Amino acid sequence: MVKICVLHPDLGIGGAERLIVDICVGLKSKHHDLDLYTNYHDDKRCFDETRNGQLNIIVKCSWFPRHVFGRFYALCAYIRMILLSLYIVYFSSSTYDIYICDQISACIPILKQSQKPVLFYCHYPDQLLTKRQTLLKKLYRYVIDYLEAYTTSLADKTLVNSQYTRDIFQQTFGKRIDISTVDILYPTINEINLKDQIIDNSLVNNIPPNVKTLFLSINRYERKKDLQLAIQAMAHLQSLLTDEQWQQTHLFVIGGYDRRITENVEYYLELDRLVHDLSLESNVTFVQSFTDQKKLVYLNRCKCVLYTPQYEHFGIVPLEAMYAERPCIATNTGGPLETILDGKTGYLCKATKEQFAEKMKLFVNQPHLYLELGKQGRRHVIGNFGFQIFSQKLHDFVQELLERRKETTTKNSRRFMIVLFGAVIFGYLFLINTGERELNKPNAYLVINYRVSLLTPRTCQQGAIVTFWACQLRKQLFDMSIREEGIFCDTTLTATPGHSAHWDYEHNGPDTWPHEYEQCEGNSQSPINIQKRQVRHDLTMDNLILNGYKNASITWNITHNGHTIVVTPSSTAKITMSGAKLLDTFNLAQFHMHWGLNAYQGSEHTIDGRKYPLEIHFVHSTTPPDIRYAVLGVLYELQGTDNSQLSDFLSMINQTLNETMKIGLQSIDISKLLPTMHSNLHSSGSGHNLKFYRYNGSLTTPPCKEGITWTLLSTPVAISARQLQVFRNNSVKWNFRPTQKLHGRNITANHQPEFGEGDDEHDGCETKNKGTKLNNTIVFLLVSLFINLHNL
Ligand SMILES: [Zn+2]
């Protein structure tokens, strides 16, 4: 029995994790003893094998931060893995005969200190996955790339997922790595897991009943997946079919979707637009996120899977399709060339809509074609990508390595330590000197690649220097994002129509407001970012009472004041907000909206850093002479289909797109603009259980008057991208103010906020000790590396 140590950075539920789990299970099936070390493992978000005791999971070094203020994920992942390998080699009581790691090669030299063979699984050369725009970033990547090539070359054997990746590997690393040490281990379909799954057709009910030929695309909503090819091919297919055939043909685009990821949101909207432009609404359906069980139903109902990505390194979807006895049409590039047998288990063609449509037509005209190709597909998958084959190959590699143990020289390790030391210092300088925004990260701002010089710290103590720099960095980036993208704000109470004050969101934007309006620099400004973990659940908070909100007979004037659209009730209307510790009954004076340039910005308040595309402010006040304000804020969130409740209102908005436009005396049922609890709103007034956050803030437009009681509903209302377009046709392109510092204010809620994914993003500038902790961590790391270097 061989004792094996496997290392993997973050044991989540991605493709790389699936593979590493398969590797572990495969080796165990060959009776090897195995420990799986990782930096991170969450019982709620992992593969079954890692939580049901089948594998021995050891989590270490999770204390090191995963990112620094939302950045440097890669650098932190490197450091975490290096620390993990240091732990295994120097501090763990177990000894191993062989080490297996993947993704991050930087730990290989440390593992080699143990004089045991190291097997590295390279999913794809890391250096091909990153962009490098600035000189500093290029330099930084030069060091990292050198490190990657050098450390990878120390592995006794490297495995890649396809011949295609092996070729790329050779081109990338050239002579620096002996290509004879690189072998192919195809990922496995792991049919053992799939065998017992039961297909429950009742899980899926959105397939139109008349559909005879269903095409399926399974891919995340990412541009590199080329999903538009499937949609364009569908449009072309229409020209090849009779009307009757066309009506019975449908494409389902199902794919992983995370609304916190900008690319997912943007790309989905683009595809949705494409479907409308091509008039394919009745023949194309999008599904955003789905369970494995639902995927099986879609696979079972389809006649063919369209696999559109080009130059995919491997691609597991064609294997899943073939295992489900469904043929696959894929591009004749990358991994599919090695997995699909053209004409036998599917079709390989050029990435053009014409070629895809030609092959799709075959499945419409020959209703039983899929059965024949499907059967061959399944045999092909089990015979070549089955779990037995996979495990046996892996076992052979392990045996081979044990037989020819390669000696590691200390010289190599020392060289590595020097390089590593240099890289960490370099990374440290990089961290405080340059900002680079990654579009795909949740909570990221809209500025790419903006270099900020921070070499002149002003007043700061030694210990807090990193905090200071990082906060400045973030602040400057944020300010930049305001100037470049135009972030926005409120507008209304002060500026009446025709009286546009000397402020706006562009040239005289939020950062200049304090020049003329001192209060805008106050300590209780709005909007704010609401961090759920800082919210206190106020158990004594009573219900919010909205009176007259559901009264369709009230008439309204709609005007544009140069900053926003303002909707004012007729003077006789009696609409009030009270309860919820408001101390008074406040009358609705008007409501207005805040929107953005695109569908992933627009709201003024953010929740755990997340922006929403639209926010409506219902401004209430008490009667003179002692006028006080209470604002009710409602957030809107993107959904695929129109919210029919909003249609009437939006068509009125559409008539007031600039200051010359104005409509009077319209009936609007404003309860439709609130979250779905209309039935709880009575014209006579009634208490109900709307969930909300409460804090003291200000108007979000000049003069930024403070002392405003804010009530922000925590449940967003749905709106579609098409409906949002109304606001974007506006003469004011965007109008939201960026979030302001909290300055120790309390935020309460009448409920216990639910924590979802992504709640770990927060504003580092508000929490000083985080930065200090980071600083200490870096110092610790530098010192420990120095000691290590010294000892060699
Ligand atoms: Zn407002």
mmCIF file of C-alpha atoms and ligand atoms in Angstrom, residues 490-491 592 594 604 617 700, ligand 1:
data_model
loop_
_atom_site.group_PDB
_atom_site.id
_atom_site.type_symbol
_atom_site.label_atom_id
_atom_site.label_comp_id
_atom_site.label_asym_id
_atom_site.label_seq_id
_atom_site.Cartn_x
_atom_site.Cartn_y
_atom_site.Cartn_z
ATOM 1 C CA ASP A 490 -30.550 61.514 -5.438
ATOM 2 C CA THR A 491 -31.887 64.556 -6.784
ATOM 3 C CA HIS A 592 -38.316 59.453 -7.638
ATOM 4 C CA HIS A 594 -32.116 56.286 -9.344
ATOM 5 C CA GLU A 604 -27.674 54.144 -4.333
ATOM 6 C CA HIS A 617 -37.150 56.691 -3.014
ATOM 7 C CA THR A 700 -28.490 61.770 -1.313
HETATM 8 ZN ZN ZN B 1 -33.341 59.665 -4.051
#
